[in-house]
């Protein structure tokens, strides 16, 4: 008798079960393929990172680097080192830059093109398509400041989305300047917003002093009327940033990539410089409409204590892209668990059924039904499972090393020697 309620997953995280996992696999494969086509190499990085890496990379007053950060209890090691303060990574770029230096990739030919796929963690308010554990496709080009790499990353990410047949996506583009021109602009922005302070919502009142750029991407109704007249950073870029922005636009034009200049597009992350971009899906609701975003982060490496090194990258939301595929295009069906089901009629056939299973697996995914239920019950389960073939076994036939191969689509059934099962399955319609 259970004495306590059954245990459920933690709030804000979810199980991705087979019906959904198939869609994720399509999205991940598309990501790997497009990244490799552009000459990017895959890496796998730790999910736990030192807290300093994230705090210095994102700024501890940012959401992802501050209140949303999952902090682990410090664990001491037996060698007497002070317990490390670790967090679950909220994003991939800081870890990628760390790995680039720690692994000596900065010593080889530059720039270095890398990508990774994996989970990120943010203690955000759970909502539709906003989870506390979610999955990202991260692409980074580290070691060269040319705006041509910004456009390469955009083209790659556009190819990822477009290649899967997802439409109604717009590419939003902006430049947020750099450490030369942004401080002056931020003062202008504060001068504009200060007289309006009482009419802003509480988060924006705080942003006005701590992170004024974020005033521009506030989604709250109350703050919208003030945006239109706010100064735009693209009118206040220094010469170098303005030239880089022009280059990005002209290369996007040459690539035939349409974009929408969006003066309100900023990144919540402090280390971004110059180009910022986002892929927005028109049918996804409000704050969850972003399929992915990225930009240049020339100030990040130095902020982490490494030599000044430019970089540009993109993070795509796999959960949201998989959702779009499944719900908008409805194109992905989970493969049946097994294509062939081996159904022994009696329990003494376990060993023979296992052997037949082994033989069939050379042709198609095969499972054996070892349960004690009747053949009728096994057949019903086989029909429901979506398998194409049943291999029905009785003792007399097993002694002769033959079995009944039944086509679950047509209902046709015939005797087949065990050794001939793989070719019969393949010829009659092997794996789809
Ligand atoms: P960011 O790292 O915040 O720029 O996010 C990049 C992309 O990751 C977004 O465009 C989303 O598609 C996805 N993403 C970010 N946060 C979440 C979340 N909490 N749940 C699901 N997807 C997310």
Short mmCIF file of C-alpha atoms and ligand atoms in Angstrom, two decimals:
data_model
loop_
_atom_site.label_atom_id
_atom_site.label_comp_id
_atom_site.label_asym_id
_atom_site.label_seq_id
_atom_site.Cartn_x
_atom_site.Cartn_y
_atom_site.Cartn_z
CA UNK A 1 0.00 0.00 0.00
CA UNK A 2 1.48 3.36 -0.95
CA UNK A 3 1.85 5.59 2.09
CA UNK A 4 2.66 8.84 0.34
CA UNK A 5 1.54 10.50 -2.91
CA UNK A 6 3.40 9.41 -6.05
CA UNK A 7 6.41 11.55 -6.87
CA UNK A 8 6.10 13.91 -9.82
CA UNK A 9 8.75 15.75 -11.84
CA UNK A 10 9.94 19.05 -10.40
CA UNK A 11 7.94 22.14 -11.34
CA UNK A 12 8.84 23.65 -14.69
CA UNK A 13 10.66 20.60 -16.09
CA UNK A 14 9.19 17.99 -18.37
CA UNK A 15 9.63 14.50 -19.69
CA UNK A 16 10.12 14.24 -23.41
CA UNK A 17 8.45 10.94 -24.17
CA UNK A 18 8.78 8.96 -27.42
CA UNK A 19 5.96 10.75 -29.28
CA UNK A 20 7.75 14.08 -28.76
CA UNK A 21 11.33 12.83 -28.76
CA UNK A 22 11.04 11.98 -32.47
CA UNK A 23 10.48 15.68 -33.23
CA UNK A 24 13.44 16.68 -31.08
CA UNK A 25 15.62 14.18 -32.96
CA UNK A 26 14.67 15.75 -36.29
CA UNK A 27 15.54 19.22 -34.98
CA UNK A 28 18.85 18.04 -33.54
CA UNK A 29 19.83 16.18 -36.70
CA UNK A 30 19.00 19.25 -38.80
CA UNK A 31 21.17 21.34 -36.46
CA UNK A 32 24.12 18.96 -36.74
CA UNK A 33 23.81 18.75 -40.49
CA UNK A 34 23.64 22.48 -41.12
CA UNK A 35 26.48 23.18 -38.68
CA UNK A 36 28.71 20.59 -40.34
CA UNK A 37 27.85 21.97 -43.78
CA UNK A 38 29.26 25.29 -42.62
CA UNK A 39 32.39 23.62 -41.20
CA UNK A 40 31.52 23.79 -37.50
CA UNK A 41 32.74 21.07 -35.14
CA UNK A 42 30.65 19.56 -32.37
CA UNK A 43 31.71 19.72 -28.72
CA UNK A 44 30.17 18.47 -25.49
CA UNK A 45 30.59 20.72 -22.47
CA UNK A 46 29.81 20.34 -18.77
CA UNK A 47 26.38 21.21 -17.48
CA UNK A 48 27.88 22.32 -14.17
CA UNK A 49 30.18 25.33 -14.26
CA UNK A 50 31.82 27.53 -11.63
CA UNK A 51 29.45 30.28 -10.51
CA UNK A 52 32.05 32.95 -11.35
CA UNK A 53 32.02 31.95 -15.02
CA UNK A 54 28.31 32.61 -15.28
CA UNK A 55 28.18 35.63 -13.01
CA UNK A 56 31.03 37.33 -14.79
CA UNK A 57 29.74 36.31 -18.20
CA UNK A 58 26.16 37.36 -17.75
CA UNK A 59 26.42 39.94 -15.01
CA UNK A 60 24.88 38.89 -11.72
CA UNK A 61 22.21 41.59 -12.10
CA UNK A 62 20.89 39.95 -15.26
CA UNK A 63 18.01 37.51 -14.86
CA UNK A 64 19.80 34.46 -16.25
CA UNK A 65 22.96 35.16 -14.27
CA UNK A 66 21.17 36.23 -11.08
CA UNK A 67 17.83 35.25 -9.66
CA UNK A 68 17.22 32.52 -12.25
CA UNK A 69 20.49 30.72 -11.59
CA UNK A 70 20.36 27.20 -10.15
CA UNK A 71 23.09 27.09 -7.53
CA UNK A 72 24.37 23.74 -6.28
CA UNK A 73 25.23 23.05 -2.70
CA UNK A 74 29.03 23.31 -2.38
CA UNK A 75 30.77 19.94 -2.08
CA UNK A 76 34.29 19.69 -0.71
CA UNK A 77 36.76 17.29 -2.32
CA UNK A 78 38.88 14.84 -0.35
CA UNK A 79 42.08 16.61 -1.47
CA UNK A 80 41.21 19.50 0.83
CA UNK A 81 40.43 22.10 -1.83
CA UNK A 82 37.86 24.68 -0.85
CA UNK A 83 34.38 23.53 -1.90
CA UNK A 84 33.64 24.74 -5.42
CA UNK A 85 30.63 26.98 -5.92
CA UNK A 86 28.88 25.48 -8.92
CA UNK A 87 25.77 26.26 -10.91
CA UNK A 88 23.72 24.55 -13.60
CA UNK A 89 24.57 26.41 -16.79
CA UNK A 90 21.86 28.83 -17.95
CA UNK A 91 23.39 29.27 -21.41
CA UNK A 92 26.24 27.89 -23.45
CA UNK A 93 28.43 30.76 -24.60
CA UNK A 94 30.45 31.41 -21.44
CA UNK A 95 31.28 27.70 -21.18
CA UNK A 96 32.25 27.58 -24.84
CA UNK A 97 34.64 30.51 -24.47
CA UNK A 98 36.13 28.92 -21.33
CA UNK A 99 36.63 25.62 -23.18
CA UNK A 100 38.19 27.40 -26.17
CA UNK A 101 40.94 28.81 -23.95
CA UNK A 102 41.24 25.91 -21.51
CA UNK A 103 41.57 23.43 -24.38
CA UNK A 104 44.14 25.58 -26.20
CA UNK A 105 41.94 26.12 -29.24
CA UNK A 106 43.06 29.75 -29.16
CA UNK A 107 46.54 28.51 -30.18
CA UNK A 108 45.40 26.95 -33.46
CA UNK A 109 44.07 28.45 -36.69
CA UNK A 110 41.49 31.18 -36.11
CA UNK A 111 38.59 31.60 -35.98
CA UNK A 112 37.33 28.43 -34.36
CA UNK A 113 33.83 27.31 -35.33
CA UNK A 114 32.06 25.18 -32.73
CA UNK A 115 28.59 23.97 -31.90
CA UNK A 116 26.90 22.00 -29.18
CA UNK A 117 23.45 20.69 -28.28
CA UNK A 118 22.28 20.26 -24.73
CA UNK A 119 20.21 21.28 -21.75
CA UNK A 120 20.22 24.70 -20.05
CA UNK A 121 18.63 25.62 -16.73
CA UNK A 122 16.87 28.79 -15.64
CA UNK A 123 14.63 29.21 -12.63
CA UNK A 124 12.11 31.26 -14.56
CA UNK A 125 8.35 31.34 -14.08
CA UNK A 126 7.17 28.18 -15.89
CA UNK A 127 4.88 28.93 -18.83
CA UNK A 128 4.00 27.38 -22.16
CA UNK A 129 7.32 26.92 -24.02
CA UNK A 130 9.25 28.41 -21.13
CA UNK A 131 10.76 25.67 -19.03
CA UNK A 132 13.29 25.44 -16.25
CA UNK A 133 15.23 22.80 -18.14
CA UNK A 134 15.25 23.45 -21.85
CA UNK A 135 17.47 22.51 -24.75
CA UNK A 136 19.60 24.70 -26.97
CA UNK A 137 21.54 24.48 -30.20
CA UNK A 138 24.59 26.68 -29.66
CA UNK A 139 26.83 27.90 -32.44
CA UNK A 140 29.93 30.00 -31.85
CA UNK A 141 32.71 31.52 -33.98
CA UNK A 142 35.53 32.59 -31.71
CA UNK A 143 38.66 34.52 -32.64
CA UNK A 144 37.80 37.00 -35.38
CA UNK A 145 35.94 40.33 -35.31
CA UNK A 146 34.80 40.43 -38.95
CA UNK A 147 31.08 41.19 -39.39
CA UNK A 148 31.15 38.56 -42.15
CA UNK A 149 31.08 35.95 -39.37
CA UNK A 150 27.98 37.57 -37.89
CA UNK A 151 26.29 37.03 -41.23
CA UNK A 152 27.65 33.49 -41.54
CA UNK A 153 26.09 32.60 -38.18
CA UNK A 154 22.79 34.20 -39.20
CA UNK A 155 22.80 32.33 -42.52
CA UNK A 156 23.51 29.04 -40.74
CA UNK A 157 20.68 29.53 -38.26
CA UNK A 158 18.30 30.64 -40.96
CA UNK A 159 19.23 27.51 -42.93
CA UNK A 160 18.47 25.39 -39.87
CA UNK A 161 14.93 26.76 -39.50
CA UNK A 162 14.15 27.04 -43.19
CA UNK A 163 15.61 23.61 -43.95
CA UNK A 164 13.01 22.02 -41.67
CA UNK A 165 10.21 23.77 -43.57
CA UNK A 166 9.25 26.12 -40.74
CA UNK A 167 7.73 29.30 -42.18
CA UNK A 168 6.40 32.58 -40.78
CA UNK A 169 9.73 33.39 -39.18
CA UNK A 170 11.21 36.85 -39.26
CA UNK A 171 14.81 37.82 -38.78
CA UNK A 172 15.07 40.82 -36.48
CA UNK A 173 18.29 42.81 -36.49
CA UNK A 174 19.88 45.55 -34.44
CA UNK A 175 23.23 46.83 -33.29
CA UNK A 176 23.81 47.71 -29.65
CA UNK A 177 27.17 49.39 -30.17
CA UNK A 178 30.19 48.71 -28.05
CA UNK A 179 31.99 50.06 -25.03
CA UNK A 180 32.94 53.21 -26.97
CA UNK A 181 29.50 54.37 -27.94
CA UNK A 182 27.06 52.52 -25.69
CA UNK A 183 27.76 54.39 -22.43
CA UNK A 184 26.87 57.75 -24.00
CA UNK A 185 23.76 56.26 -25.55
CA UNK A 186 22.68 54.75 -22.23
CA UNK A 187 22.91 58.21 -20.64
CA UNK A 188 20.66 59.60 -23.39
CA UNK A 189 18.24 56.76 -22.78
CA UNK A 190 18.21 57.41 -19.05
CA UNK A 191 17.70 61.14 -19.63
CA UNK A 192 14.72 60.33 -21.79
CA UNK A 193 13.15 57.82 -19.37
CA UNK A 194 13.84 59.50 -16.01
CA UNK A 195 10.97 62.00 -16.24
CA UNK A 196 8.70 59.04 -17.09
CA UNK A 197 9.88 56.89 -14.21
CA UNK A 198 6.62 56.96 -12.22
CA UNK A 199 4.70 55.74 -15.24
CA UNK A 200 6.92 52.67 -15.83
CA UNK A 201 6.19 49.29 -14.28
CA UNK A 202 8.27 48.31 -11.28
CA UNK A 203 10.84 46.15 -13.14
CA UNK A 204 11.48 48.97 -15.57
CA UNK A 205 11.90 51.48 -12.77
CA UNK A 206 14.72 49.27 -11.52
CA UNK A 207 16.13 48.74 -15.04
CA UNK A 208 16.28 52.49 -15.54
CA UNK A 209 19.21 52.63 -13.12
CA UNK A 210 20.68 49.12 -13.38
CA UNK A 211 20.30 47.97 -16.99
CA UNK A 212 18.68 50.76 -19.04
CA UNK A 213 19.07 48.92 -22.35
CA UNK A 214 16.51 46.39 -21.13
CA UNK A 215 13.88 49.17 -21.02
CA UNK A 216 13.69 48.71 -24.76
CA UNK A 217 12.65 45.06 -24.75
CA UNK A 218 10.08 45.42 -21.97
CA UNK A 219 6.87 43.67 -23.03
CA UNK A 220 4.64 45.26 -20.39
CA UNK A 221 1.67 47.21 -21.83
CA UNK A 222 2.23 50.09 -19.45
CA UNK A 223 5.68 50.86 -20.86
CA UNK A 224 4.91 50.54 -24.58
CA UNK A 225 3.73 54.11 -25.28
CA UNK A 226 7.14 55.56 -24.36
CA UNK A 227 9.25 53.47 -26.67
CA UNK A 228 8.51 55.15 -29.98
CA UNK A 229 10.09 58.46 -28.99
CA UNK A 230 13.06 56.90 -27.15
CA UNK A 231 16.46 57.59 -28.69
CA UNK A 232 17.67 54.76 -30.94
CA UNK A 233 21.11 53.35 -30.51
CA UNK A 234 21.64 52.96 -34.23
CA UNK A 235 21.53 56.77 -34.45
CA UNK A 236 24.35 56.97 -31.92
CA UNK A 237 26.86 54.33 -33.01
CA UNK A 238 30.56 55.23 -33.17
CA UNK A 239 32.19 55.12 -36.60
CA UNK A 240 33.54 51.59 -36.22
CA UNK A 241 30.22 50.16 -34.97
CA UNK A 242 28.28 52.00 -37.69
CA UNK A 243 30.60 50.60 -40.37
CA UNK A 244 30.27 47.08 -38.97
CA UNK A 245 26.47 47.40 -38.95
CA UNK A 246 26.46 48.58 -42.58
CA UNK A 247 28.63 45.62 -43.51
CA UNK A 248 26.27 43.17 -41.82
CA UNK A 249 23.29 44.63 -43.65
CA UNK A 250 24.99 44.63 -47.04
CA UNK A 251 26.17 41.02 -46.61
CA UNK A 252 22.68 39.95 -45.57
CA UNK A 253 21.30 41.66 -48.67
CA UNK A 254 23.86 39.88 -50.82
CA UNK A 255 22.88 36.56 -49.23
CA UNK A 256 19.24 37.26 -50.06
CA UNK A 257 18.29 37.13 -46.38
CA UNK A 258 15.44 39.45 -45.47
CA UNK A 259 15.59 41.17 -42.12
CA UNK A 260 13.64 43.69 -40.14
CA UNK A 261 15.52 46.44 -38.35
CA UNK A 262 14.28 46.35 -34.79
CA UNK A 263 15.59 49.16 -32.59
CA UNK A 264 14.06 47.49 -29.53
CA UNK A 265 15.99 44.27 -29.92
CA UNK A 266 18.60 44.09 -27.18
CA UNK A 267 20.04 41.16 -25.29
CA UNK A 268 19.56 40.64 -21.60
CA UNK A 269 23.18 39.54 -21.44
CA UNK A 270 25.79 42.17 -20.70
CA UNK A 271 28.65 40.99 -22.88
CA UNK A 272 26.96 41.48 -26.24
CA UNK A 273 28.44 44.10 -28.55
CA UNK A 274 27.33 45.35 -31.95
CA UNK A 275 25.18 42.85 -33.87
CA UNK A 276 22.18 41.33 -32.16
CA UNK A 277 19.60 39.26 -33.96
CA UNK A 278 16.64 37.07 -33.25
CA UNK A 279 14.47 34.64 -35.17
CA UNK A 280 10.87 35.26 -34.21
CA UNK A 281 7.95 33.08 -35.06
CA UNK A 282 4.78 34.98 -35.81
CA UNK A 283 2.37 32.43 -34.38
CA UNK A 284 4.08 31.83 -31.05
CA UNK A 285 2.70 33.95 -28.27
CA UNK A 286 4.29 37.15 -26.92
CA UNK A 287 7.41 36.60 -24.87
CA UNK A 288 7.76 33.02 -26.17
CA UNK A 289 7.90 33.98 -29.85
CA UNK A 290 11.68 33.78 -30.06
CA UNK A 291 13.03 30.60 -31.66
CA UNK A 292 16.59 31.70 -31.17
CA UNK A 293 18.87 34.64 -30.95
CA UNK A 294 22.43 35.66 -30.91
CA UNK A 295 24.99 38.26 -31.59
CA UNK A 296 28.52 39.40 -31.14
CA UNK A 297 30.20 39.23 -27.73
CA UNK A 298 33.58 40.85 -28.20
CA UNK A 299 33.76 41.80 -24.51
CA UNK A 300 33.08 38.37 -23.05
CA UNK A 301 36.52 36.73 -23.12
CA UNK A 302 38.14 39.64 -21.25
CA UNK A 303 35.25 39.72 -18.75
CA UNK A 304 36.06 36.08 -17.97
CA UNK A 305 39.74 36.87 -17.41
CA UNK A 306 41.03 35.61 -20.77
CA UNK A 307 42.88 37.62 -23.42
CA UNK A 308 40.60 39.99 -25.32
CA UNK A 309 39.09 37.82 -28.06
CA UNK A 310 36.10 38.53 -30.28
CA UNK A 311 33.29 36.10 -30.89
CA UNK A 312 29.84 35.78 -32.34
CA UNK A 313 27.21 33.12 -31.77
CA UNK A 314 23.66 31.93 -31.70
CA UNK A 315 21.47 29.95 -29.32
CA UNK A 316 18.39 28.28 -30.72
CA UNK A 317 15.59 26.88 -28.59
CA UNK A 318 15.17 23.22 -29.51
CA UNK A 319 11.95 22.84 -27.49
CA UNK A 320 10.28 25.67 -29.34
CA UNK A 321 11.49 24.60 -32.76
CA UNK A 322 10.38 21.00 -32.10
CA UNK A 323 7.02 22.35 -30.97
CA UNK A 324 6.66 24.31 -34.21
CA UNK A 325 7.46 21.24 -36.27
CA UNK A 326 5.02 19.05 -34.40
CA UNK A 327 2.14 21.48 -34.03
CA UNK A 328 2.41 23.61 -37.10
CA UNK A 329 3.57 21.11 -39.67
CA UNK A 330 2.39 17.96 -37.88
CA UNK A 331 4.96 16.13 -39.91
CA UNK A 332 6.71 13.96 -37.38
CA UNK A 333 5.44 10.62 -36.20
CA UNK A 334 7.30 8.60 -33.64
CA UNK A 335 8.64 5.40 -35.15
CA UNK A 336 7.00 2.28 -33.62
CA UNK A 337 9.00 0.90 -30.76
CA UNK A 338 9.67 -2.21 -32.83
CA UNK A 339 8.99 -3.12 -36.42
CA UNK A 340 8.89 -6.83 -35.70
CA UNK A 341 7.33 -8.50 -32.67
CA UNK A 342 8.24 -12.06 -31.79
CA UNK A 343 5.32 -13.80 -30.09
CA UNK A 344 6.12 -17.15 -28.45
CA UNK A 345 2.89 -19.07 -27.66
CA UNK A 346 4.26 -20.81 -24.58
CA UNK A 347 6.70 -19.84 -21.84
CA UNK A 348 9.10 -22.69 -22.57
CA UNK A 349 9.98 -20.92 -25.83
CA UNK A 350 11.85 -18.06 -24.15
CA UNK A 351 15.27 -19.15 -25.34
CA UNK A 352 14.11 -19.88 -28.90
CA UNK A 353 12.19 -16.59 -29.04
CA UNK A 354 15.26 -14.69 -27.89
CA UNK A 355 17.25 -16.38 -30.66
CA UNK A 356 14.62 -15.48 -33.29
CA UNK A 357 14.68 -11.91 -31.97
CA UNK A 358 18.45 -11.79 -32.51
CA UNK A 359 18.07 -13.08 -36.05
CA UNK A 360 15.35 -10.54 -36.94
CA UNK A 361 17.26 -7.57 -35.52
CA UNK A 362 19.68 -7.80 -38.42
CA UNK A 363 16.78 -6.69 -40.63
CA UNK A 364 14.65 -4.39 -38.46
CA UNK A 365 14.07 -3.25 -34.86
CA UNK A 366 12.64 -6.29 -33.10
CA UNK A 367 11.12 -6.92 -29.68
CA UNK A 368 10.10 -10.18 -28.04
CA UNK A 369 6.87 -10.48 -26.03
CA UNK A 370 7.93 -12.66 -23.08
CA UNK A 371 4.70 -12.09 -21.16
CA UNK A 372 2.55 -14.99 -19.96
CA UNK A 373 -0.64 -13.72 -21.68
CA UNK A 374 -2.51 -15.61 -24.38
CA UNK A 375 -1.56 -15.42 -28.04
CA UNK A 376 -4.77 -13.48 -28.69
CA UNK A 377 -3.78 -10.85 -26.15
CA UNK A 378 -0.27 -10.71 -27.60
CA UNK A 379 -1.67 -10.26 -31.10
CA UNK A 380 -3.95 -7.46 -29.95
CA UNK A 381 -0.99 -5.68 -28.38
CA UNK A 382 1.08 -6.23 -31.54
CA UNK A 383 -1.66 -4.70 -33.70
CA UNK A 384 -1.89 -1.68 -31.42
CA UNK A 385 1.87 -1.20 -31.26
CA UNK A 386 2.22 -0.12 -34.88
CA UNK A 387 4.63 -2.97 -35.66
CA UNK A 388 4.54 -4.30 -39.21
CA UNK A 389 5.36 -7.95 -38.56
CA UNK A 390 4.55 -10.61 -36.00
CA UNK A 391 6.64 -13.75 -35.77
CA UNK A 392 4.40 -16.34 -34.09
CA UNK A 393 6.17 -19.33 -32.55
CA UNK A 394 4.98 -22.70 -31.26
CA UNK A 395 7.08 -25.59 -29.92
CA UNK A 396 6.61 -27.95 -32.83
CA UNK A 397 7.72 -25.32 -35.36
CA UNK A 398 10.53 -24.15 -33.12
CA UNK A 399 11.94 -27.70 -33.16
CA UNK A 400 12.06 -27.40 -36.94
CA UNK A 401 13.53 -23.89 -36.69
CA UNK A 402 10.61 -22.32 -38.54
CA UNK A 403 7.93 -19.78 -37.44
CA UNK A 404 4.79 -18.08 -38.77
CA UNK A 405 5.54 -14.67 -40.23
CA UNK A 406 2.41 -12.54 -40.19
CA UNK A 407 2.09 -9.27 -42.06
CA UNK A 408 0.09 -7.14 -39.66
CA UNK A 409 -0.91 -4.77 -42.46
CA UNK A 410 -2.45 -7.32 -44.83
CA UNK A 411 -3.10 -10.19 -42.43
CA UNK A 412 -1.16 -12.60 -44.70
CA UNK A 413 0.70 -15.31 -42.83
CA UNK A 414 3.14 -18.00 -43.92
CA UNK A 415 5.75 -20.36 -42.56
CA UNK A 416 9.32 -19.06 -42.83
CA UNK A 417 12.59 -20.65 -41.71
CA UNK A 418 14.30 -18.65 -38.94
CA UNK A 419 17.32 -18.00 -41.12
CA UNK A 420 15.12 -16.65 -43.90
CA UNK A 421 13.24 -14.21 -41.62
CA UNK A 422 15.56 -11.22 -42.23
CA UNK A 423 15.23 -11.40 -45.99
CA UNK A 424 11.46 -12.05 -45.83
CA UNK A 425 11.05 -8.98 -43.59
CA UNK A 426 13.27 -6.82 -45.78
CA UNK A 427 11.63 -7.92 -49.03
CA UNK A 428 8.12 -7.64 -47.69
CA UNK A 429 8.71 -4.13 -46.41
CA UNK A 430 11.52 -3.85 -43.87
CA UNK A 431 12.05 -0.75 -41.85
CA UNK A 432 10.18 2.31 -43.15
P1 LIG B 1 18.63 33.13 -24.87
O1 LIG B 1 19.78 32.28 -24.43
O2 LIG B 1 17.83 33.69 -23.72
O3 LIG B 1 18.99 34.12 -25.92
O4 LIG B 1 17.61 32.13 -25.58
C1 LIG B 1 17.84 31.57 -26.82
C2 LIG B 1 16.67 30.71 -27.19
O5 LIG B 1 16.53 29.65 -26.26
C3 LIG B 1 15.33 31.44 -27.13
O6 LIG B 1 15.08 32.08 -28.35
C4 LIG B 1 14.37 30.31 -26.89
O7 LIG B 1 14.01 29.68 -28.10
C5 LIG B 1 15.16 29.37 -26.05
N1 LIG B 1 14.85 29.53 -24.62
C6 LIG B 1 15.36 30.43 -23.76
N2 LIG B 1 14.84 30.27 -22.52
C7 LIG B 1 13.97 29.24 -22.61
C8 LIG B 1 13.12 28.55 -21.67
N3 LIG B 1 13.08 28.92 -20.39
N4 LIG B 1 12.36 27.52 -22.13
C9 LIG B 1 12.40 27.13 -23.43
N5 LIG B 1 13.20 27.72 -24.34
C10 LIG B 1 13.97 28.75 -23.95
#
